[in-house]
Amino acid sequence: LRSCTSAAERKDGGASKREKQYQAHQAFGDRRDGVVSARTYFYANEAKCDLHMETFLRCIEASGGASDDGFSAIKLTALGRPQFLLQFSDVLIKWRRFFHQMAAEQGKAGLDAMDTKLEVAALQESVARMGIASRKEIEDWFRAETLGVSGTLDLLDWNSLVDSRTELSKHLVVPNMQTGQLEPLLSGFTEEEEQQMRRMLQRMDVLAKKATEAGVRLMVDAEQTYFQPAISPLTLEMQRKFKVEKPFFFNTYQCYLRDAYDNVTLDLELARREGWCFGAKLVRGAYMAQERARAAEIGYEDPINPTYEATNAMYHRCLNYVLEELKNNGKAEVMVASHNEDTVRFTLRRMEELGLHPADRQVYFGQLLGMCDQISFPLGQAGFPVYKYVPYGPVMEVLPYLSRRALENNSVMKGARRERQLLWQELKRRLYTGNLFYRPA
């Protein structure tokens, strides 16, 4: 847990200033608990992070050597102290909640993220009244960033005010709506912590440059909700920085989250406005049991959709939004990472309706190695780009993950009537025809 708190927080108990969700808790210190379908990294020291980076670099080389159109996956918790992801997540979520609180004051609560717009004059008056800055300073900020010229401000405009490119980044405070006091969003870093943070970003940059040189797309894995608000902007910054004709960086969206659709629409709109290529990997999610247990134990709102059906609906809603963007704009690509046959059928149907062709190579399908071959093989034979997720790394580090996957596969296969039926049919066909070994044409 020490790697999840700063020196200043350990000295004065500053972690308590964070939202409950973004504090480190002893009971959930082992992030592997309840997680079988995702690799978990723990911070040891900076040298270990460098070793993880070297492993990712070798994986990129292997992927680039095997294919002209390969993918490689990375996790940001492998590249630095999780403390920074927790702190930045807390900052960004507080800033977003402040926006929605202001929207509620203007009678605009409950709308989808991109439909929520604040009246600029009322916003400036409220911010000045709270003492964040003078009315003139606020007007200067808005004018410098050409924000609110239409008289309204949306969440993307609001987010840009805390971007490092604006003066407001020097005034990272937010009103506590309960106490009415202005609170700093970030506690001070020690010199060593600042260096560690810079090294984490440098490792990302090294991987990004290597991937673009090798022609390999990087999929940045989604992680727990207390890390993800920081992970997504860092991934989007890589998409923005390495502007090319196709996305080299894919942000992962976990559709079992209640806010998945808002996150997809906001990020895609940001890419559209700034003119860079958007890459998305859609998954259902890997941390459901852990996330629900943590929310219940610590006492914050469950971030997970209430039912499996709601998650399916969320997945299809997010996917449909991206597919329509492909049809209308084309500067986007999506990885449909799913073992769900209904989701694959939905994707194929919408692609046909929208006139999206497999040869365009904008829609990819992905499954885990050894799972759901009855989906992967027919898709590949029909000309769709299909990928198998292969664990990569030192054997002794990969084995614990593989053992958890084996246990998961065992439980999945107990109820996988469809797969057992297909396997039995294929076995009988080969026995009856004498064609025991598959020989592709």
mmCIF file with all atom_site columns, C-alpha atoms in Angstrom, residues 75-268:
data_model
loop_
_atom_site.group_PDB
_atom_site.id
_atom_site.type_symbol
_atom_site.label_atom_id
_atom_site.label_alt_id
_atom_site.label_comp_id
_atom_site.label_asym_id
_atom_site.label_entity_id
_atom_site.label_seq_id
_atom_site.pdbx_PDB_ins_code
_atom_site.Cartn_x
_atom_site.Cartn_y
_atom_site.Cartn_z
_atom_site.occupancy
_atom_site.B_iso_or_equiv
_atom_site.pdbx_formal_charge
_atom_site.auth_seq_id
_atom_site.auth_comp_id
_atom_site.auth_asym_id
_atom_site.auth_atom_id
_atom_site.pdbx_PDB_model_num
ATOM 1   C CA . LYS A 1 75  ? -0.651  -1.897 -18.552 1.00 0.00 ? 75  LYS A CA 1
ATOM 2   C CA . LEU A 1 76  ? 0.271   1.430  -17.001 1.00 0.00 ? 76  LEU A CA 1
ATOM 3   C CA . THR A 1 77  ? 0.466   0.015  -13.474 1.00 0.00 ? 77  THR A CA 1
ATOM 4   C CA . ALA A 1 78  ? 3.505   -1.923 -14.714 1.00 0.00 ? 78  ALA A CA 1
ATOM 5   C CA . LEU A 1 79  ? 5.313   1.300  -15.604 1.00 0.00 ? 79  LEU A CA 1
ATOM 6   C CA . GLY A 1 80  ? 5.250   3.337  -12.406 1.00 0.00 ? 80  GLY A CA 1
ATOM 7   C CA . ARG A 1 81  ? 3.923   4.004  -8.936  1.00 0.00 ? 81  ARG A CA 1
ATOM 8   C CA . PRO A 1 82  ? 0.145   3.555  -8.738  1.00 0.00 ? 82  PRO A CA 1
ATOM 9   C CA . GLN A 1 83  ? 0.084   6.530  -6.353  1.00 0.00 ? 83  GLN A CA 1
ATOM 10  C CA . PHE A 1 84  ? 0.156   8.896  -9.333  1.00 0.00 ? 84  PHE A CA 1
ATOM 11  C CA . LEU A 1 85  ? -2.755  7.185  -11.073 1.00 0.00 ? 85  LEU A CA 1
ATOM 12  C CA . LEU A 1 86  ? -4.812  7.322  -7.869  1.00 0.00 ? 86  LEU A CA 1
ATOM 13  C CA . GLN A 1 87  ? -4.078  10.983 -7.275  1.00 0.00 ? 87  GLN A CA 1
ATOM 14  C CA . PHE A 1 88  ? -4.704  12.107 -10.838 1.00 0.00 ? 88  PHE A CA 1
ATOM 15  C CA . SER A 1 89  ? -7.890  10.056 -10.992 1.00 0.00 ? 89  SER A CA 1
ATOM 16  C CA . ASP A 1 90  ? -9.108  11.845 -7.872  1.00 0.00 ? 90  ASP A CA 1
ATOM 17  C CA . VAL A 1 91  ? -8.265  15.226 -9.398  1.00 0.00 ? 91  VAL A CA 1
ATOM 18  C CA . LEU A 1 92  ? -10.065 14.558 -12.665 1.00 0.00 ? 92  LEU A CA 1
ATOM 19  C CA . ILE A 1 93  ? -13.159 13.058 -11.065 1.00 0.00 ? 93  ILE A CA 1
ATOM 20  C CA . LYS A 1 94  ? -13.502 15.954 -8.606  1.00 0.00 ? 94  LYS A CA 1
ATOM 21  C CA . TRP A 1 95  ? -13.202 18.395 -11.477 1.00 0.00 ? 95  TRP A CA 1
ATOM 22  C CA . ARG A 1 96  ? -15.850 16.514 -13.479 1.00 0.00 ? 96  ARG A CA 1
ATOM 23  C CA . ARG A 1 97  ? -18.186 16.315 -10.476 1.00 0.00 ? 97  ARG A CA 1
ATOM 24  C CA . PHE A 1 98  ? -17.797 20.040 -9.974  1.00 0.00 ? 98  PHE A CA 1
ATOM 25  C CA . PHE A 1 99  ? -18.973 20.527 -13.570 1.00 0.00 ? 99  PHE A CA 1
ATOM 26  C CA . HIS A 1 100 ? -22.036 18.342 -12.978 1.00 0.00 ? 100 HIS A CA 1
ATOM 27  C CA . GLN A 1 101 ? -22.806 20.122 -9.704  1.00 0.00 ? 101 GLN A CA 1
ATOM 28  C CA . MET A 1 102 ? -22.752 23.418 -11.576 1.00 0.00 ? 102 MET A CA 1
ATOM 29  C CA . ALA A 1 103 ? -24.984 21.872 -14.236 1.00 0.00 ? 103 ALA A CA 1
ATOM 30  C CA . ALA A 1 104 ? -27.461 20.814 -11.556 1.00 0.00 ? 104 ALA A CA 1
ATOM 31  C CA . GLU A 1 105 ? -27.528 24.393 -10.261 1.00 0.00 ? 105 GLU A CA 1
ATOM 32  C CA . GLN A 1 106 ? -28.441 25.485 -13.799 1.00 0.00 ? 106 GLN A CA 1
ATOM 33  C CA . GLY A 1 107 ? -31.216 22.866 -13.982 1.00 0.00 ? 107 GLY A CA 1
ATOM 34  C CA . LYS A 1 108 ? -29.358 20.532 -16.347 1.00 0.00 ? 108 LYS A CA 1
ATOM 35  C CA . ALA A 1 109 ? -28.795 17.452 -14.214 1.00 0.00 ? 109 ALA A CA 1
ATOM 36  C CA . GLY A 1 110 ? -29.185 13.897 -15.530 1.00 0.00 ? 110 GLY A CA 1
ATOM 37  C CA . LEU A 1 111 ? -28.289 14.499 -19.191 1.00 0.00 ? 111 LEU A CA 1
ATOM 38  C CA . ASP A 1 112 ? -25.759 12.458 -21.167 1.00 0.00 ? 112 ASP A CA 1
ATOM 39  C CA . ALA A 1 113 ? -22.264 13.894 -20.872 1.00 0.00 ? 113 ALA A CA 1
ATOM 40  C CA . MET A 1 114 ? -22.137 15.480 -24.335 1.00 0.00 ? 114 MET A CA 1
ATOM 41  C CA . ASP A 1 115 ? -25.645 16.925 -23.956 1.00 0.00 ? 115 ASP A CA 1
ATOM 42  C CA . THR A 1 116 ? -24.787 18.825 -20.766 1.00 0.00 ? 116 THR A CA 1
ATOM 43  C CA . LYS A 1 117 ? -23.879 22.444 -21.491 1.00 0.00 ? 117 LYS A CA 1
ATOM 44  C CA . LEU A 1 118 ? -23.352 25.239 -18.979 1.00 0.00 ? 118 LEU A CA 1
ATOM 45  C CA . GLU A 1 119 ? -24.275 28.870 -19.538 1.00 0.00 ? 119 GLU A CA 1
ATOM 46  C CA . VAL A 1 120 ? -20.913 30.648 -19.604 1.00 0.00 ? 120 VAL A CA 1
ATOM 47  C CA . ALA A 1 121 ? -22.053 33.868 -17.934 1.00 0.00 ? 121 ALA A CA 1
ATOM 48  C CA . ALA A 1 122 ? -23.618 31.986 -15.020 1.00 0.00 ? 122 ALA A CA 1
ATOM 49  C CA . LEU A 1 123 ? -20.564 29.731 -14.739 1.00 0.00 ? 123 LEU A CA 1
ATOM 50  C CA . GLN A 1 124 ? -18.129 32.644 -14.621 1.00 0.00 ? 124 GLN A CA 1
ATOM 51  C CA . GLU A 1 125 ? -20.228 34.338 -11.972 1.00 0.00 ? 125 GLU A CA 1
ATOM 52  C CA . SER A 1 126 ? -20.331 31.187 -9.827  1.00 0.00 ? 126 SER A CA 1
ATOM 53  C CA . VAL A 1 127 ? -16.591 30.537 -10.111 1.00 0.00 ? 127 VAL A CA 1
ATOM 54  C CA . ALA A 1 128 ? -15.799 34.154 -9.209  1.00 0.00 ? 128 ALA A CA 1
ATOM 55  C CA . ARG A 1 129 ? -18.214 34.030 -6.262  1.00 0.00 ? 129 ARG A CA 1
ATOM 56  C CA . MET A 1 130 ? -16.459 30.920 -4.924  1.00 0.00 ? 130 MET A CA 1
ATOM 57  C CA . GLY A 1 131 ? -13.147 32.762 -4.898  1.00 0.00 ? 131 GLY A CA 1
ATOM 58  C CA . ILE A 1 132 ? -11.210 30.588 -7.353  1.00 0.00 ? 132 ILE A CA 1
ATOM 59  C CA . ALA A 1 133 ? -10.156 33.703 -9.277  1.00 0.00 ? 133 ALA A CA 1
ATOM 60  C CA . SER A 1 134 ? -11.357 37.193 -10.106 1.00 0.00 ? 134 SER A CA 1
ATOM 61  C CA . ARG A 1 135 ? -13.987 37.736 -12.787 1.00 0.00 ? 135 ARG A CA 1
ATOM 62  C CA . LYS A 1 136 ? -11.358 39.322 -15.065 1.00 0.00 ? 136 LYS A CA 1
ATOM 63  C CA . GLU A 1 137 ? -8.947  36.381 -14.637 1.00 0.00 ? 137 GLU A CA 1
ATOM 64  C CA . ILE A 1 138 ? -11.706 33.945 -15.496 1.00 0.00 ? 138 ILE A CA 1
ATOM 65  C CA . GLU A 1 139 ? -12.689 35.910 -18.594 1.00 0.00 ? 139 GLU A CA 1
ATOM 66  C CA . ASP A 1 140 ? -9.032  36.005 -19.668 1.00 0.00 ? 140 ASP A CA 1
ATOM 67  C CA . TRP A 1 141 ? -8.748  32.196 -19.311 1.00 0.00 ? 141 TRP A CA 1
ATOM 68  C CA . PHE A 1 142 ? -11.828 31.633 -21.411 1.00 0.00 ? 142 PHE A CA 1
ATOM 69  C CA . ARG A 1 143 ? -10.704 34.154 -24.032 1.00 0.00 ? 143 ARG A CA 1
ATOM 70  C CA . ALA A 1 144 ? -7.196  32.655 -24.281 1.00 0.00 ? 144 ALA A CA 1
ATOM 71  C CA . GLU A 1 145 ? -8.616  29.204 -24.937 1.00 0.00 ? 145 GLU A CA 1
ATOM 72  C CA . THR A 1 146 ? -11.479 30.533 -27.130 1.00 0.00 ? 146 THR A CA 1
ATOM 73  C CA . LEU A 1 147 ? -13.903 28.764 -24.817 1.00 0.00 ? 147 LEU A CA 1
ATOM 74  C CA . GLY A 1 148 ? -17.565 29.570 -24.488 1.00 0.00 ? 148 GLY A CA 1
ATOM 75  C CA . VAL A 1 149 ? -17.749 31.793 -27.577 1.00 0.00 ? 149 VAL A CA 1
ATOM 76  C CA . SER A 1 150 ? -21.175 30.291 -28.302 1.00 0.00 ? 150 SER A CA 1
ATOM 77  C CA . GLY A 1 151 ? -22.385 31.226 -24.836 1.00 0.00 ? 151 GLY A CA 1
ATOM 78  C CA . THR A 1 152 ? -22.248 27.667 -23.519 1.00 0.00 ? 152 THR A CA 1
ATOM 79  C CA . LEU A 1 153 ? -19.550 25.311 -22.280 1.00 0.00 ? 153 LEU A CA 1
ATOM 80  C CA . ASP A 1 154 ? -19.545 21.506 -22.477 1.00 0.00 ? 154 ASP A CA 1
ATOM 81  C CA . LEU A 1 155 ? -17.535 18.983 -20.470 1.00 0.00 ? 155 LEU A CA 1
ATOM 82  C CA . LEU A 1 156 ? -14.694 18.838 -23.004 1.00 0.00 ? 156 LEU A CA 1
ATOM 83  C CA . ASP A 1 157 ? -14.304 22.619 -22.823 1.00 0.00 ? 157 ASP A CA 1
ATOM 84  C CA . TRP A 1 158 ? -14.357 22.364 -19.049 1.00 0.00 ? 158 TRP A CA 1
ATOM 85  C CA . ASN A 1 159 ? -11.722 19.624 -19.012 1.00 0.00 ? 159 ASN A CA 1
ATOM 86  C CA . SER A 1 160 ? -9.399  21.751 -21.122 1.00 0.00 ? 160 SER A CA 1
ATOM 87  C CA . LEU A 1 161 ? -9.247  24.287 -18.298 1.00 0.00 ? 161 LEU A CA 1
ATOM 88  C CA . VAL A 1 162 ? -7.195  21.854 -16.201 1.00 0.00 ? 162 VAL A CA 1
ATOM 89  C CA . ASP A 1 163 ? -4.984  20.860 -19.087 1.00 0.00 ? 163 ASP A CA 1
ATOM 90  C CA . SER A 1 164 ? -1.335  21.770 -18.601 1.00 0.00 ? 164 SER A CA 1
ATOM 91  C CA . ARG A 1 165 ? -1.644  24.146 -21.543 1.00 0.00 ? 165 ARG A CA 1
ATOM 92  C CA . THR A 1 166 ? -3.849  26.595 -19.607 1.00 0.00 ? 166 THR A CA 1
ATOM 93  C CA . GLU A 1 167 ? -3.111  28.973 -16.773 1.00 0.00 ? 167 GLU A CA 1
ATOM 94  C CA . LEU A 1 168 ? -5.702  27.337 -14.556 1.00 0.00 ? 168 LEU A CA 1
ATOM 95  C CA . SER A 1 169 ? -3.366  24.382 -14.043 1.00 0.00 ? 169 SER A CA 1
ATOM 96  C CA . LYS A 1 170 ? -1.512  26.678 -11.626 1.00 0.00 ? 170 LYS A CA 1
ATOM 97  C CA . HIS A 1 171 ? -4.680  27.040 -9.575  1.00 0.00 ? 171 HIS A CA 1
ATOM 98  C CA . LEU A 1 172 ? -5.663  23.407 -9.086  1.00 0.00 ? 172 LEU A CA 1
ATOM 99  C CA . VAL A 1 173 ? -8.267  23.929 -6.404  1.00 0.00 ? 173 VAL A CA 1
ATOM 100 C CA . VAL A 1 174 ? -11.897 22.941 -6.329  1.00 0.00 ? 174 VAL A CA 1
ATOM 101 C CA . PRO A 1 175 ? -14.703 23.968 -3.972  1.00 0.00 ? 175 PRO A CA 1
ATOM 102 C CA . ASN A 1 176 ? -15.784 21.396 -1.421  1.00 0.00 ? 176 ASN A CA 1
ATOM 103 C CA . MET A 1 177 ? -19.545 21.603 -1.826  1.00 0.00 ? 177 MET A CA 1
ATOM 104 C CA . GLN A 1 178 ? -20.091 20.442 1.775   1.00 0.00 ? 178 GLN A CA 1
ATOM 105 C CA . THR A 1 179 ? -17.733 22.863 3.542   1.00 0.00 ? 179 THR A CA 1
ATOM 106 C CA . GLY A 1 180 ? -17.690 25.705 1.016   1.00 0.00 ? 180 GLY A CA 1
ATOM 107 C CA . GLN A 1 181 ? -13.895 25.806 1.274   1.00 0.00 ? 181 GLN A CA 1
ATOM 108 C CA . LEU A 1 182 ? -11.417 25.719 -1.583  1.00 0.00 ? 182 LEU A CA 1
ATOM 109 C CA . GLU A 1 183 ? -9.222  22.609 -1.426  1.00 0.00 ? 183 GLU A CA 1
ATOM 110 C CA . PRO A 1 184 ? -6.016  21.786 -3.342  1.00 0.00 ? 184 PRO A CA 1
ATOM 111 C CA . LEU A 1 185 ? -6.486  18.925 -5.749  1.00 0.00 ? 185 LEU A CA 1
ATOM 112 C CA . LEU A 1 186 ? -2.919  17.654 -5.467  1.00 0.00 ? 186 LEU A CA 1
ATOM 113 C CA . SER A 1 187 ? -0.673  17.385 -2.446  1.00 0.00 ? 187 SER A CA 1
ATOM 114 C CA . GLY A 1 188 ? 2.938   18.380 -2.975  1.00 0.00 ? 188 GLY A CA 1
ATOM 115 C CA . PHE A 1 189 ? 5.354   15.822 -4.395  1.00 0.00 ? 189 PHE A CA 1
ATOM 116 C CA . THR A 1 190 ? 8.855   15.194 -3.134  1.00 0.00 ? 190 THR A CA 1
ATOM 117 C CA . GLU A 1 191 ? 11.694  15.563 -5.630  1.00 0.00 ? 191 GLU A CA 1
ATOM 118 C CA . GLU A 1 192 ? 11.965  11.771 -5.869  1.00 0.00 ? 192 GLU A CA 1
ATOM 119 C CA . GLU A 1 193 ? 8.221   11.433 -6.514  1.00 0.00 ? 193 GLU A CA 1
ATOM 120 C CA . GLU A 1 194 ? 8.408   14.026 -9.272  1.00 0.00 ? 194 GLU A CA 1
ATOM 121 C CA . GLN A 1 195 ? 11.249  12.067 -10.871 1.00 0.00 ? 195 GLN A CA 1
ATOM 122 C CA . GLN A 1 196 ? 9.270   8.833  -10.571 1.00 0.00 ? 196 GLN A CA 1
ATOM 123 C CA . MET A 1 197 ? 6.285   10.451 -12.249 1.00 0.00 ? 197 MET A CA 1
ATOM 124 C CA . ARG A 1 198 ? 8.444   11.761 -15.094 1.00 0.00 ? 198 ARG A CA 1
ATOM 125 C CA . ARG A 1 199 ? 10.023  8.326  -15.557 1.00 0.00 ? 199 ARG A CA 1
ATOM 126 C CA . MET A 1 200 ? 6.586   6.726  -15.795 1.00 0.00 ? 200 MET A CA 1
ATOM 127 C CA . LEU A 1 201 ? 5.647   9.103  -18.614 1.00 0.00 ? 201 LEU A CA 1
ATOM 128 C CA . GLN A 1 202 ? 9.039   8.574  -20.264 1.00 0.00 ? 202 GLN A CA 1
ATOM 129 C CA . ARG A 1 203 ? 8.486   4.801  -20.289 1.00 0.00 ? 203 ARG A CA 1
ATOM 130 C CA . MET A 1 204 ? 5.161   5.341  -22.019 1.00 0.00 ? 204 MET A CA 1
ATOM 131 C CA . ASP A 1 205 ? 6.893   7.527  -24.582 1.00 0.00 ? 205 ASP A CA 1
ATOM 132 C CA . VAL A 1 206 ? 9.609   4.913  -25.238 1.00 0.00 ? 206 VAL A CA 1
ATOM 133 C CA . LEU A 1 207 ? 6.962   2.247  -25.857 1.00 0.00 ? 207 LEU A CA 1
ATOM 134 C CA . ALA A 1 208 ? 4.959   4.578  -28.077 1.00 0.00 ? 208 ALA A CA 1
ATOM 135 C CA . LYS A 1 209 ? 7.942   5.402  -30.294 1.00 0.00 ? 209 LYS A CA 1
ATOM 136 C CA . LYS A 1 210 ? 8.947   1.742  -30.553 1.00 0.00 ? 210 LYS A CA 1
ATOM 137 C CA . ALA A 1 211 ? 5.408   0.728  -31.504 1.00 0.00 ? 211 ALA A CA 1
ATOM 138 C CA . THR A 1 212 ? 5.118   3.326  -34.258 1.00 0.00 ? 212 THR A CA 1
ATOM 139 C CA . GLU A 1 213 ? 8.521   2.339  -35.649 1.00 0.00 ? 213 GLU A CA 1
ATOM 140 C CA . ALA A 1 214 ? 7.520   -1.348 -35.675 1.00 0.00 ? 214 ALA A CA 1
ATOM 141 C CA . GLY A 1 215 ? 4.051   -0.684 -37.100 1.00 0.00 ? 215 GLY A CA 1
ATOM 142 C CA . VAL A 1 216 ? 2.421   -2.253 -34.044 1.00 0.00 ? 216 VAL A CA 1
ATOM 143 C CA . ARG A 1 217 ? -0.704  -0.815 -32.410 1.00 0.00 ? 217 ARG A CA 1
ATOM 144 C CA . LEU A 1 218 ? -0.647  -0.523 -28.616 1.00 0.00 ? 218 LEU A CA 1
ATOM 145 C CA . MET A 1 219 ? -3.744  -1.464 -26.656 1.00 0.00 ? 219 MET A CA 1
ATOM 146 C CA . VAL A 1 220 ? -3.600  0.158  -23.220 1.00 0.00 ? 220 VAL A CA 1
ATOM 147 C CA . ASP A 1 221 ? -5.477  -2.165 -20.899 1.00 0.00 ? 221 ASP A CA 1
ATOM 148 C CA . ALA A 1 222 ? -8.237  -0.818 -18.699 1.00 0.00 ? 222 ALA A CA 1
ATOM 149 C CA . GLU A 1 223 ? -7.711  -1.241 -14.980 1.00 0.00 ? 223 GLU A CA 1
ATOM 150 C CA . GLN A 1 224 ? -9.694  -0.653 -11.795 1.00 0.00 ? 224 GLN A CA 1
ATOM 151 C CA . THR A 1 225 ? -12.009 2.357  -11.617 1.00 0.00 ? 225 THR A CA 1
ATOM 152 C CA . TYR A 1 226 ? -9.734  4.102  -9.119  1.00 0.00 ? 226 TYR A CA 1
ATOM 153 C CA . PHE A 1 227 ? -6.914  4.086  -11.714 1.00 0.00 ? 227 PHE A CA 1
ATOM 154 C CA . GLN A 1 228 ? -8.845  4.419  -14.980 1.00 0.00 ? 228 GLN A CA 1
ATOM 155 C CA . PRO A 1 229 ? -9.737  8.151  -14.923 1.00 0.00 ? 229 PRO A CA 1
ATOM 156 C CA . ALA A 1 230 ? -5.983  8.861  -15.127 1.00 0.00 ? 230 ALA A CA 1
ATOM 157 C CA . ILE A 1 231 ? -5.128  6.054  -17.555 1.00 0.00 ? 231 ILE A CA 1
ATOM 158 C CA . SER A 1 232 ? -7.587  7.167  -20.235 1.00 0.00 ? 232 SER A CA 1
ATOM 159 C CA . PRO A 1 233 ? -6.293  10.761 -20.619 1.00 0.00 ? 233 PRO A CA 1
ATOM 160 C CA . LEU A 1 234 ? -2.708  9.510  -20.786 1.00 0.00 ? 234 LEU A CA 1
ATOM 161 C CA . THR A 1 235 ? -3.699  7.115  -23.576 1.00 0.00 ? 235 THR A CA 1
ATOM 162 C CA . LEU A 1 236 ? -5.590  9.841  -25.415 1.00 0.00 ? 236 LEU A CA 1
ATOM 163 C CA . GLU A 1 237 ? -2.535  12.072 -25.154 1.00 0.00 ? 237 GLU A CA 1
ATOM 164 C CA . MET A 1 238 ? -0.561  9.372  -26.996 1.00 0.00 ? 238 MET A CA 1
ATOM 165 C CA . GLN A 1 239 ? -3.271  9.273  -29.681 1.00 0.00 ? 239 GLN A CA 1
ATOM 166 C CA . ARG A 1 240 ? -3.015  13.050 -29.978 1.00 0.00 ? 240 ARG A CA 1
ATOM 167 C CA . LYS A 1 241 ? 0.783   13.129 -29.992 1.00 0.00 ? 241 LYS A CA 1
ATOM 168 C CA . PHE A 1 242 ? 1.323   10.434 -32.624 1.00 0.00 ? 242 PHE A CA 1
ATOM 169 C CA . LYS A 1 243 ? -1.039  11.741 -35.281 1.00 0.00 ? 243 LYS A CA 1
ATOM 170 C CA . VAL A 1 244 ? -1.028  9.391  -38.253 1.00 0.00 ? 244 VAL A CA 1
ATOM 171 C CA . GLU A 1 245 ? -3.521  8.105  -40.797 1.00 0.00 ? 245 GLU A CA 1
ATOM 172 C CA . LYS A 1 246 ? -4.634  5.349  -38.443 1.00 0.00 ? 246 LYS A CA 1
ATOM 173 C CA . PRO A 1 247 ? -4.661  5.065  -34.650 1.00 0.00 ? 247 PRO A CA 1
ATOM 174 C CA . PHE A 1 248 ? -1.601  3.467  -33.096 1.00 0.00 ? 248 PHE A CA 1
ATOM 175 C CA . PHE A 1 249 ? -3.055  3.612  -29.582 1.00 0.00 ? 249 PHE A CA 1
ATOM 176 C CA . PHE A 1 250 ? -6.260  1.966  -28.475 1.00 0.00 ? 250 PHE A CA 1
ATOM 177 C CA . ASN A 1 251 ? -7.899  2.985  -25.219 1.00 0.00 ? 251 ASN A CA 1
ATOM 178 C CA . THR A 1 252 ? -9.853  0.210  -23.510 1.00 0.00 ? 252 THR A CA 1
ATOM 179 C CA . TYR A 1 253 ? -13.448 0.810  -22.407 1.00 0.00 ? 253 TYR A CA 1
ATOM 180 C CA . GLN A 1 254 ? -15.027 -1.552 -19.890 1.00 0.00 ? 254 GLN A CA 1
ATOM 181 C CA . CYS A 1 255 ? -18.703 -1.696 -20.767 1.00 0.00 ? 255 CYS A CA 1
ATOM 182 C CA . TYR A 1 256 ? -19.806 -3.152 -17.459 1.00 0.00 ? 256 TYR A CA 1
ATOM 183 C CA . LEU A 1 257 ? -19.319 0.370  -16.068 1.00 0.00 ? 257 LEU A CA 1
ATOM 184 C CA . ARG A 1 258 ? -22.297 2.685  -15.780 1.00 0.00 ? 258 ARG A CA 1
ATOM 185 C CA . ASP A 1 259 ? -20.347 5.593  -17.323 1.00 0.00 ? 259 ASP A CA 1
ATOM 186 C CA . ALA A 1 260 ? -18.901 3.650  -20.277 1.00 0.00 ? 260 ALA A CA 1
ATOM 187 C CA . TYR A 1 261 ? -21.077 5.369  -22.908 1.00 0.00 ? 261 TYR A CA 1
ATOM 188 C CA . ASP A 1 262 ? -20.273 8.846  -21.586 1.00 0.00 ? 262 ASP A CA 1
ATOM 189 C CA . ASN A 1 263 ? -16.557 8.023  -21.665 1.00 0.00 ? 263 ASN A CA 1
ATOM 190 C CA . VAL A 1 264 ? -16.683 6.716  -25.248 1.00 0.00 ? 264 VAL A CA 1
ATOM 191 C CA . THR A 1 265 ? -18.691 9.664  -26.570 1.00 0.00 ? 265 THR A CA 1
ATOM 192 C CA . LEU A 1 266 ? -16.523 12.254 -24.805 1.00 0.00 ? 266 LEU A CA 1
ATOM 193 C CA . ASP A 1 267 ? -13.254 10.759 -26.026 1.00 0.00 ? 267 ASP A CA 1
ATOM 194 C CA . LEU A 1 268 ? -14.463 10.307 -29.588 1.00 0.00 ? 268 LEU A CA 1
#
